[in-house]
JSON list of C-alpha atoms in Angstrom, two decimals:
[
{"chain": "A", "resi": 618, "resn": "UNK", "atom": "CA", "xyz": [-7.87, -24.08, 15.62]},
{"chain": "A", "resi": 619, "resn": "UNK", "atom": "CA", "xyz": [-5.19, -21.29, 14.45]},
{"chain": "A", "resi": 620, "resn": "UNK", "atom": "CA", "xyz": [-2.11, -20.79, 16.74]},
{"chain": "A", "resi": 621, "resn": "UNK", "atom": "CA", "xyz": [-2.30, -17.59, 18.10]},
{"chain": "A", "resi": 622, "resn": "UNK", "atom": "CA", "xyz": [1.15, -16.69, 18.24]},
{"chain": "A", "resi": 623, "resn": "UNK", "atom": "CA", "xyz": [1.06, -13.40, 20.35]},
{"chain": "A", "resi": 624, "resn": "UNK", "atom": "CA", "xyz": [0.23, -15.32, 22.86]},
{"chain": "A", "resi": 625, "resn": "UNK", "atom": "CA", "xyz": [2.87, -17.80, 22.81]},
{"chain": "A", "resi": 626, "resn": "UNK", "atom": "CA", "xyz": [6.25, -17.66, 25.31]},
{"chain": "A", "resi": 627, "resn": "UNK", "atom": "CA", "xyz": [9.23, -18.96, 26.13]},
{"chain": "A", "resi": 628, "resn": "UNK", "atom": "CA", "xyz": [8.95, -22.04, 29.12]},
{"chain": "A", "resi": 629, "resn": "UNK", "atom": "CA", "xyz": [11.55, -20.72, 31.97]},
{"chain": "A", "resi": 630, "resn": "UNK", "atom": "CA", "xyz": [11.46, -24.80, 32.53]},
{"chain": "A", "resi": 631, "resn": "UNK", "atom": "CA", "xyz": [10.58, -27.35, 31.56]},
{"chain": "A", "resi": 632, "resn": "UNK", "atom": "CA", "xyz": [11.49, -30.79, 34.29]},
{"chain": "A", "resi": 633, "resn": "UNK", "atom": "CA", "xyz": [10.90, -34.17, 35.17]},
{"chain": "A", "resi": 634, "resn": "UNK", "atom": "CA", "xyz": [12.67, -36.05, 38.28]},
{"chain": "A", "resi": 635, "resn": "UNK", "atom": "CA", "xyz": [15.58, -36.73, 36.75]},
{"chain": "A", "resi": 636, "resn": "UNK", "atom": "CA", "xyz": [16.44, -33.68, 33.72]},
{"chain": "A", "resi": 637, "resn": "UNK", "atom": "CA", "xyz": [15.46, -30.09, 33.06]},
{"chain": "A", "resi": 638, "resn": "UNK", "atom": "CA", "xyz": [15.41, -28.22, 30.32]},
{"chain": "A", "resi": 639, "resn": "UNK", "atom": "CA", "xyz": [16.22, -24.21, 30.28]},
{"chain": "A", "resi": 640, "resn": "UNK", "atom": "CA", "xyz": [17.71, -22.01, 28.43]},
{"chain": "A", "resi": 641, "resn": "UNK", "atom": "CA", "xyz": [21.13, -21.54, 27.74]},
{"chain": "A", "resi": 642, "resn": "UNK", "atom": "CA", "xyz": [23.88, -19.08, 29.37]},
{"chain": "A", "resi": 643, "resn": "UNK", "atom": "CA", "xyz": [27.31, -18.40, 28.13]},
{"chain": "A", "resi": 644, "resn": "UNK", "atom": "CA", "xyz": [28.33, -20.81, 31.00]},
{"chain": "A", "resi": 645, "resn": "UNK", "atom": "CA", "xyz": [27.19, -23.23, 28.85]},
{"chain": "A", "resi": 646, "resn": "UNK", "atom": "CA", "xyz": [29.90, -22.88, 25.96]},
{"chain": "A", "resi": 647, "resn": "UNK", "atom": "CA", "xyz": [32.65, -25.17, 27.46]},
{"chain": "A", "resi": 648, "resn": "UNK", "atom": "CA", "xyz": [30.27, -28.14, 27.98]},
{"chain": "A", "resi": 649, "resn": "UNK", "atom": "CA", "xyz": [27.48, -27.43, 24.68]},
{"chain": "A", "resi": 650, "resn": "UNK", "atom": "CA", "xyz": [31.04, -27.35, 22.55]},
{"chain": "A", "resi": 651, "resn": "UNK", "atom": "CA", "xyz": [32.60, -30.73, 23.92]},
{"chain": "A", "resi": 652, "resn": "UNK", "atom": "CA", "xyz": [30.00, -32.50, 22.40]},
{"chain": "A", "resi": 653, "resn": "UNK", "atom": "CA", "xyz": [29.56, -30.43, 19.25]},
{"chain": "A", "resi": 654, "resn": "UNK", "atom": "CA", "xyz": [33.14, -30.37, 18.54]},
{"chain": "A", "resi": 655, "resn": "UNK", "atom": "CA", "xyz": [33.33, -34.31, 18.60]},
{"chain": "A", "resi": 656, "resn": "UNK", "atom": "CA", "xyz": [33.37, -35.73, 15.37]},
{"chain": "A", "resi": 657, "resn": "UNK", "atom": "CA", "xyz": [31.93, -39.24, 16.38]},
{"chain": "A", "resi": 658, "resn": "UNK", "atom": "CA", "xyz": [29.02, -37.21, 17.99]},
{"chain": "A", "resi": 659, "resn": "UNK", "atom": "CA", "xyz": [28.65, -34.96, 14.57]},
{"chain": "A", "resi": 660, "resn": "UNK", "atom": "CA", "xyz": [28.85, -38.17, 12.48]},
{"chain": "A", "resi": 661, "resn": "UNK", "atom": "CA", "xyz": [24.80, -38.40, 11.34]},
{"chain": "A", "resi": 662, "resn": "UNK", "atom": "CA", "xyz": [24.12, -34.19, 12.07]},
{"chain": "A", "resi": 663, "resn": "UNK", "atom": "CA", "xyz": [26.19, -32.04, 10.59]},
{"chain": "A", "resi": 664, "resn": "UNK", "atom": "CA", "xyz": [29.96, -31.29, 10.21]},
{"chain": "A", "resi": 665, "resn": "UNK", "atom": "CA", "xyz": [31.85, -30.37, 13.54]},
{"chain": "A", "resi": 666, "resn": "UNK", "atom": "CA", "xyz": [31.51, -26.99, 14.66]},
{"chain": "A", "resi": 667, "resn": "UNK", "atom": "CA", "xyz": [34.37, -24.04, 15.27]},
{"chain": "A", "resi": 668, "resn": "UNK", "atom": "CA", "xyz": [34.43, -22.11, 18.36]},
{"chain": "A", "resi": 669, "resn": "UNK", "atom": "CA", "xyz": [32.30, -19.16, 17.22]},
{"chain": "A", "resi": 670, "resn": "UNK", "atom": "CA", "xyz": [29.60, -21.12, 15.36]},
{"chain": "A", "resi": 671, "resn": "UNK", "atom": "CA", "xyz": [29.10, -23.54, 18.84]},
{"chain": "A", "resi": 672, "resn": "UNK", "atom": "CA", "xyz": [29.12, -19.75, 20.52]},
{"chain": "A", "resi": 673, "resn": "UNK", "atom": "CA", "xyz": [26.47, -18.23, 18.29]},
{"chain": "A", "resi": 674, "resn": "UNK", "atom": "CA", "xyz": [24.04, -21.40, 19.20]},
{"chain": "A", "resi": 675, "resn": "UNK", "atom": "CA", "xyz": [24.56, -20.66, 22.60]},
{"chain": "A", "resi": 676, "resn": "UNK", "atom": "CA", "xyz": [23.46, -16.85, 22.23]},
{"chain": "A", "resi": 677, "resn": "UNK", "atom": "CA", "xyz": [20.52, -18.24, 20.02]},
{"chain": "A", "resi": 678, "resn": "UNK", "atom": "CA", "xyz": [19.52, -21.32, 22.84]},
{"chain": "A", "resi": 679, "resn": "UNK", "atom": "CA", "xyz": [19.60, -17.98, 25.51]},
{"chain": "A", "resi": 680, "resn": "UNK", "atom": "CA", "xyz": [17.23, -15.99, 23.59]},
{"chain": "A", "resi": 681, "resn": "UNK", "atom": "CA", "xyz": [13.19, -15.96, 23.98]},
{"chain": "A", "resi": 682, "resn": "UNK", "atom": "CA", "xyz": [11.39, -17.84, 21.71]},
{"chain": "A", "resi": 683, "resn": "UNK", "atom": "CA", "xyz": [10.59, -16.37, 18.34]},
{"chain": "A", "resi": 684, "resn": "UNK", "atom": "CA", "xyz": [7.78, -17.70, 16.27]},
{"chain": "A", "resi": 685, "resn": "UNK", "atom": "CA", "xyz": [8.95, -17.03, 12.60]},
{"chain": "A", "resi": 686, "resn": "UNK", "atom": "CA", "xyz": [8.39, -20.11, 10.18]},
{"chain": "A", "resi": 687, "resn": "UNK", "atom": "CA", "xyz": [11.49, -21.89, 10.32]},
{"chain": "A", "resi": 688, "resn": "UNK", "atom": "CA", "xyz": [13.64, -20.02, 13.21]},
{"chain": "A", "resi": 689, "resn": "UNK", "atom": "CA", "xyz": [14.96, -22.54, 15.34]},
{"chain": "A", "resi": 690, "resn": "UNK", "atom": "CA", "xyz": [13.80, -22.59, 19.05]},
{"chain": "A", "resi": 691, "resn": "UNK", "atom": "CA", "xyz": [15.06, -24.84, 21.77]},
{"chain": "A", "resi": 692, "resn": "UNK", "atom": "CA", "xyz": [16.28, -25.51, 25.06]},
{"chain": "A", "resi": 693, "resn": "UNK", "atom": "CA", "xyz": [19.24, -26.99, 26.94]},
{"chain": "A", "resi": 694, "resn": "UNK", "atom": "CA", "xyz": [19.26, -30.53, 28.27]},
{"chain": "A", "resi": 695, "resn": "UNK", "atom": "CA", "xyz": [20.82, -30.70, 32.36]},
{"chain": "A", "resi": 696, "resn": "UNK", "atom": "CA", "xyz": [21.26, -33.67, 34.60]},
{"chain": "A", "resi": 697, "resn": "UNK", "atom": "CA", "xyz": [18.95, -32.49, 38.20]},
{"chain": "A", "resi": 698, "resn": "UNK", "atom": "CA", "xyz": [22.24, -33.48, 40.01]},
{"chain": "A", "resi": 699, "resn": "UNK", "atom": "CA", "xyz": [24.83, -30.60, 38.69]},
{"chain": "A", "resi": 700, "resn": "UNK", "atom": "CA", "xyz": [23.05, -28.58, 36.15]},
{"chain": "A", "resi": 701, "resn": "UNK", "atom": "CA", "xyz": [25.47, -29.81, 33.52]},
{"chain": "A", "resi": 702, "resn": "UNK", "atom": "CA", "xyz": [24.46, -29.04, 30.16]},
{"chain": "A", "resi": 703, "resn": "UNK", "atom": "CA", "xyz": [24.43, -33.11, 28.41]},
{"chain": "A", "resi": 704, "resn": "UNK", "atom": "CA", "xyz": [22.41, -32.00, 25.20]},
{"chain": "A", "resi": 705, "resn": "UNK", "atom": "CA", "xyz": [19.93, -29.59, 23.74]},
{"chain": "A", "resi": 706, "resn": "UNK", "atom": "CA", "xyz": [16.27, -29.75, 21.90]},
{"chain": "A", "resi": 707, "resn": "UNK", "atom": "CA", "xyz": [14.81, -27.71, 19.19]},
{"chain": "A", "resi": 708, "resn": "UNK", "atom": "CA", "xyz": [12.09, -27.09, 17.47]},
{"chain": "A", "resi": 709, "resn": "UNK", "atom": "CA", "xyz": [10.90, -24.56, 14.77]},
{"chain": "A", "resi": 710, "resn": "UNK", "atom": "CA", "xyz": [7.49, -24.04, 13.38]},
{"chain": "A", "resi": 711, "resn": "UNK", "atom": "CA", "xyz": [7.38, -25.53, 10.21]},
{"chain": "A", "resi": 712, "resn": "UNK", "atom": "CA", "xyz": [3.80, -24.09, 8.73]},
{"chain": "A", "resi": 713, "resn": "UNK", "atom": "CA", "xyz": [1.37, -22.03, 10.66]},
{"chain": "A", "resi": 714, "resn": "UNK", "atom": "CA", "xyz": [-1.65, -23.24, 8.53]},
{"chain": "A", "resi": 715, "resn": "UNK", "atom": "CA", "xyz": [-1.55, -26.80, 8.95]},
{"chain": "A", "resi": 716, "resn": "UNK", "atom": "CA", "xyz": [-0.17, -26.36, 12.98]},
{"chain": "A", "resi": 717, "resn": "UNK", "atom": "CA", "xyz": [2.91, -28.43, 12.29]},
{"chain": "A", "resi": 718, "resn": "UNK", "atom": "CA", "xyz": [6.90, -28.09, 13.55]},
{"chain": "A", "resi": 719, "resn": "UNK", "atom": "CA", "xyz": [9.87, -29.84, 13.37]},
{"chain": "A", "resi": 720, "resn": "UNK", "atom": "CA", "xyz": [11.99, -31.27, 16.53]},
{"chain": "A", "resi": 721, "resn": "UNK", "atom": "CA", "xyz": [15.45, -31.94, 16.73]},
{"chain": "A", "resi": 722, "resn": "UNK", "atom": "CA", "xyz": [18.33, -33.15, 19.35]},
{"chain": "A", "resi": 723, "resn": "UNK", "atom": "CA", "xyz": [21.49, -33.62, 20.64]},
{"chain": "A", "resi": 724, "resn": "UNK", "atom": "CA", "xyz": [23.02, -35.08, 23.37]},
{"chain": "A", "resi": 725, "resn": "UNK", "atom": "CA", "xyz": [26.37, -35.52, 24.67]},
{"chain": "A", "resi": 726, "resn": "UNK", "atom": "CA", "xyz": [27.83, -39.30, 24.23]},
{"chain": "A", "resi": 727, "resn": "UNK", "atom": "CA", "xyz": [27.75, -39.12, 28.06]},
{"chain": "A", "resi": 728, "resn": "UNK", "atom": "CA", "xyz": [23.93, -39.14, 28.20]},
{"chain": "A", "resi": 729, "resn": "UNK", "atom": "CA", "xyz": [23.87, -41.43, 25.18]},
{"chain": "A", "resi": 730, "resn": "UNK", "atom": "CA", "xyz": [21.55, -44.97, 26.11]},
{"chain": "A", "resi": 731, "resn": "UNK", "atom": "CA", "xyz": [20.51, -43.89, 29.51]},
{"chain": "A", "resi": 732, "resn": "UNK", "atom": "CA", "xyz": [16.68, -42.53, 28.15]},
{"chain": "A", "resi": 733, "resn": "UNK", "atom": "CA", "xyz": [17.67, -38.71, 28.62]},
{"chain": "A", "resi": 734, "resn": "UNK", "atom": "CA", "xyz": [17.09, -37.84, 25.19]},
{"chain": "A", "resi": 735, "resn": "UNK", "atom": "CA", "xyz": [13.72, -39.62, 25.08]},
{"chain": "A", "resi": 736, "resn": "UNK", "atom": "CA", "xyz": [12.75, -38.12, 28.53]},
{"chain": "A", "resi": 737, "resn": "UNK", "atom": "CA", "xyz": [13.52, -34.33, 27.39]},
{"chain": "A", "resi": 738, "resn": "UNK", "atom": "CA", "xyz": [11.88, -35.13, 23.90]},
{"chain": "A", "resi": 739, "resn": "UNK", "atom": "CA", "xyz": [8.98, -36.65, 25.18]},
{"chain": "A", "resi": 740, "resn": "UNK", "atom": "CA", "xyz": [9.00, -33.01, 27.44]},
{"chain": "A", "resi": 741, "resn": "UNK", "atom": "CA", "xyz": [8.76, -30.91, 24.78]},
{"chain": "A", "resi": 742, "resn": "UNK", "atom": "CA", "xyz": [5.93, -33.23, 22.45]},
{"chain": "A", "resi": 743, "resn": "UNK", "atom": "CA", "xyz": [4.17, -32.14, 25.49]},
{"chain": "A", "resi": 744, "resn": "UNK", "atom": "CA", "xyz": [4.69, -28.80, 26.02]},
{"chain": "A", "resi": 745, "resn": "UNK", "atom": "CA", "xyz": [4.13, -28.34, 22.13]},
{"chain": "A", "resi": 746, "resn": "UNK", "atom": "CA", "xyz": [1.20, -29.95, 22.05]},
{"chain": "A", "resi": 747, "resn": "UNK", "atom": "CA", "xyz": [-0.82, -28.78, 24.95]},
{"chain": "A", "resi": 748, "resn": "UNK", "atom": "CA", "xyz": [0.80, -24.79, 25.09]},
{"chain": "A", "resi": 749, "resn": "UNK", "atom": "CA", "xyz": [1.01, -24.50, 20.95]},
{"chain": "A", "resi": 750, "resn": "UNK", "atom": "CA", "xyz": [-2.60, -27.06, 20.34]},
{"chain": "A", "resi": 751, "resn": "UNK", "atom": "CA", "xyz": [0.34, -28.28, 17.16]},
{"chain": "A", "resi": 752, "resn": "UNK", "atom": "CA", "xyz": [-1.72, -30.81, 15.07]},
{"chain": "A", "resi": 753, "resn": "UNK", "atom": "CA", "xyz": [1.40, -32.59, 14.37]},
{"chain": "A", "resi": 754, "resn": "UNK", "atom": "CA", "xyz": [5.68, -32.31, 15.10]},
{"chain": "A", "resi": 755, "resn": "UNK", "atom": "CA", "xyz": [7.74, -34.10, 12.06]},
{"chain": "A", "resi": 756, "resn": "UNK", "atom": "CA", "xyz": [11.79, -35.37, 12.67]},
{"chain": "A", "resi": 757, "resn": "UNK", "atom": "CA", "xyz": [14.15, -36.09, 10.30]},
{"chain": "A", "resi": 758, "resn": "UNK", "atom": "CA", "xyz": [17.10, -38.42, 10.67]},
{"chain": "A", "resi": 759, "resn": "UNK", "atom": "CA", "xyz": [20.65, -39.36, 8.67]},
{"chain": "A", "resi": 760, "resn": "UNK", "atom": "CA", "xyz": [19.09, -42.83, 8.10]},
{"chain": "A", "resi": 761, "resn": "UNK", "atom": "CA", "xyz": [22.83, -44.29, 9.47]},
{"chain": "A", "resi": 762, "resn": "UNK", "atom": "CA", "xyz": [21.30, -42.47, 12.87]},
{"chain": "A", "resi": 763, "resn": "UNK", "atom": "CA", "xyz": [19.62, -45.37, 14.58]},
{"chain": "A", "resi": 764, "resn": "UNK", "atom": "CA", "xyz": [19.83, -43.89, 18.02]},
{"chain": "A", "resi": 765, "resn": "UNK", "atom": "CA", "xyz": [17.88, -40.87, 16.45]},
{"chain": "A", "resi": 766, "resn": "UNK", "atom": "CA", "xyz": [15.02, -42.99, 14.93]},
{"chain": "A", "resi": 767, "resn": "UNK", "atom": "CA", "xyz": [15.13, -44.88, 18.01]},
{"chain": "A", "resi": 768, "resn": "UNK", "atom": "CA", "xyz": [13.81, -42.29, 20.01]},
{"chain": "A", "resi": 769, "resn": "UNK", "atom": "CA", "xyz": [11.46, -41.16, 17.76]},
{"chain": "A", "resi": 770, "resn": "UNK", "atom": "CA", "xyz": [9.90, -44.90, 17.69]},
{"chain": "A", "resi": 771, "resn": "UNK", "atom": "CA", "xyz": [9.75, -44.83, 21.49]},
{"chain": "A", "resi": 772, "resn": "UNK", "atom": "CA", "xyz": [8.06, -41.84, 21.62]},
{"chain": "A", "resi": 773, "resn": "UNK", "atom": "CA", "xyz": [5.33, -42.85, 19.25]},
{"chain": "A", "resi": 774, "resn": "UNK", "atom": "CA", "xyz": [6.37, -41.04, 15.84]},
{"chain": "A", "resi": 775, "resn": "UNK", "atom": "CA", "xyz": [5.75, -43.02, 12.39]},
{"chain": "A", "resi": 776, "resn": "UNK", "atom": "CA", "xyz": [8.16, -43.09, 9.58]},
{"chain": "A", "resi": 777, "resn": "UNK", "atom": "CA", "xyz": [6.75, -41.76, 6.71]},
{"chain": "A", "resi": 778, "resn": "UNK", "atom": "CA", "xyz": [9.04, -41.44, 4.04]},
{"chain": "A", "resi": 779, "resn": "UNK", "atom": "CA", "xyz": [12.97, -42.16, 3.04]},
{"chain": "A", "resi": 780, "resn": "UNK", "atom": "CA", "xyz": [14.47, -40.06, 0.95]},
{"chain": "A", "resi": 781, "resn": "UNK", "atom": "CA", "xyz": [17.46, -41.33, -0.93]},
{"chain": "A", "resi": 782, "resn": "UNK", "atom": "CA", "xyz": [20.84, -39.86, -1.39]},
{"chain": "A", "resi": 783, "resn": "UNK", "atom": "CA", "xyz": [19.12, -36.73, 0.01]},
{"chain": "A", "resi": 784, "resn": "UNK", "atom": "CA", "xyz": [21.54, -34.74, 1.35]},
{"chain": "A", "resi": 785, "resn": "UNK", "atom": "CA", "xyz": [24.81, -33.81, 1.58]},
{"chain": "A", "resi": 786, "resn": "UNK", "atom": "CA", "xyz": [27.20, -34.75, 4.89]},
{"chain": "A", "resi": 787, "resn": "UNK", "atom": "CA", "xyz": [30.46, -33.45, 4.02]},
{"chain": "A", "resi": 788, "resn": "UNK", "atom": "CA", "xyz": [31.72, -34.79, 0.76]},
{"chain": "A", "resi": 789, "resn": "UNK", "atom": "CA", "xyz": [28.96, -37.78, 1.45]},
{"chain": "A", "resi": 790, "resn": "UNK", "atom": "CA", "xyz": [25.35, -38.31, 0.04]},
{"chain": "A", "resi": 791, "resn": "UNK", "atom": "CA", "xyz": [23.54, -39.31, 2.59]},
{"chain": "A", "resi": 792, "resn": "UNK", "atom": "CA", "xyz": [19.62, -41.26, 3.21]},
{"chain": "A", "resi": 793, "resn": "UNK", "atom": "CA", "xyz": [16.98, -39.09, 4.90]},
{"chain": "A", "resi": 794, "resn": "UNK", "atom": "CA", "xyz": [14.37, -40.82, 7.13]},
{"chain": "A", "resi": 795, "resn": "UNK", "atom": "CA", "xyz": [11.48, -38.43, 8.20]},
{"chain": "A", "resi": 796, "resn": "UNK", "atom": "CA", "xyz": [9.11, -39.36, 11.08]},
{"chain": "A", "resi": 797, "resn": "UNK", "atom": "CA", "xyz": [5.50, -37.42, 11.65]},
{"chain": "A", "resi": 798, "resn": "UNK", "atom": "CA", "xyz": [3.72, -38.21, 15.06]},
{"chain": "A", "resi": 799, "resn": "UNK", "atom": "CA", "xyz": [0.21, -36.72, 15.15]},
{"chain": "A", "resi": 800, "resn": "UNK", "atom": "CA", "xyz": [-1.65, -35.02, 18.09]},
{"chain": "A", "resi": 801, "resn": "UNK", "atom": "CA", "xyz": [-3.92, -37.49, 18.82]},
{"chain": "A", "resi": 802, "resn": "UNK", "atom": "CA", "xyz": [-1.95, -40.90, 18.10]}
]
């Protein structure tokens, strides 16, 4: 079954008891940069942000959903209790054809171990499966990243493939693990 993406939109929620996801607002900068500007926290993802690049996510988390191959999509991660942004999730469609995207995360050392992360990306495996019929979402991990993997192991997703010395992290080469979890599994 092809995606019909004129009919696809942007969730104004997405919840369980404990987290919801939304999208971002400028209020968010202070908190969404705290964690993004910590290096220990940017070890395994990418180099630590400046002030404008953590404020042009922001503007891109607050925006509707756009279905381009490739644009990155996602949603803020908040604790019920104060609305507290503790993370964010992403995803981008990575090829119409075959019904397949890419997910991503990050989460604020506060939130780290306490299930949050697998709790808002079990949320959006959902909501990608049963709003966008996806056939199957892939993740990709800094093989040094064994919280990231973790998740993805929880949640069902199988590695498929390590790449060696794949990338770049700074003046690093760096092992890629990539995960695939399938519709049905």
């Amino acid at each position: 079954m092809k995606i019909n993406q004129a009919t696809i939109h942007t969730p104004r929620v997405l919840s369980n008891d404990l987290i919801t996801m939304r999208l971002a607002t400028i209020d968010d900068l202070d908190n969404i940069r705290a964690y993004r500007g910590d290096p220990e926290n940017c070890q395994y993802i990418a180099p630590v942000e400046s002030l404008e690049e953590t404020r042009e996510l922001v503007e891109k988390l607050s925006q509707p959903w756009q279905f381009t191959t490739g644009y990155w999509n996602g949603l803020v991660v908040c604790k019920h209790n104060n609305n507290k942004v503790i993370g964010e999730i992403v995803f981008r469609v990575e090829d119409w054809d075959c019904q397949r995207a890419e997910i991503g995360y990050r989460m604020s050392p506060e939130s780290a171990g306490k299930g949050i992360c697998t709790m808002a990306t079990s949320l959006l495996i959902d909501y990608l499966f049963e709003q966008f019929d996806f056939y199957k979402l892939v993740a990709k991990c800094d093989a040094r990243n064994v919280a990231s993997y973790r998740v993805m192991e929880k949640l069902g997703f199988k590695r498929e493939a390590e790449f060696m010395e794949h990338y770049r992290m700074g003046d690093e080469w760096t092992d890629q693990y990539d995960y695939g979890l399938l519709r049905n599994q």
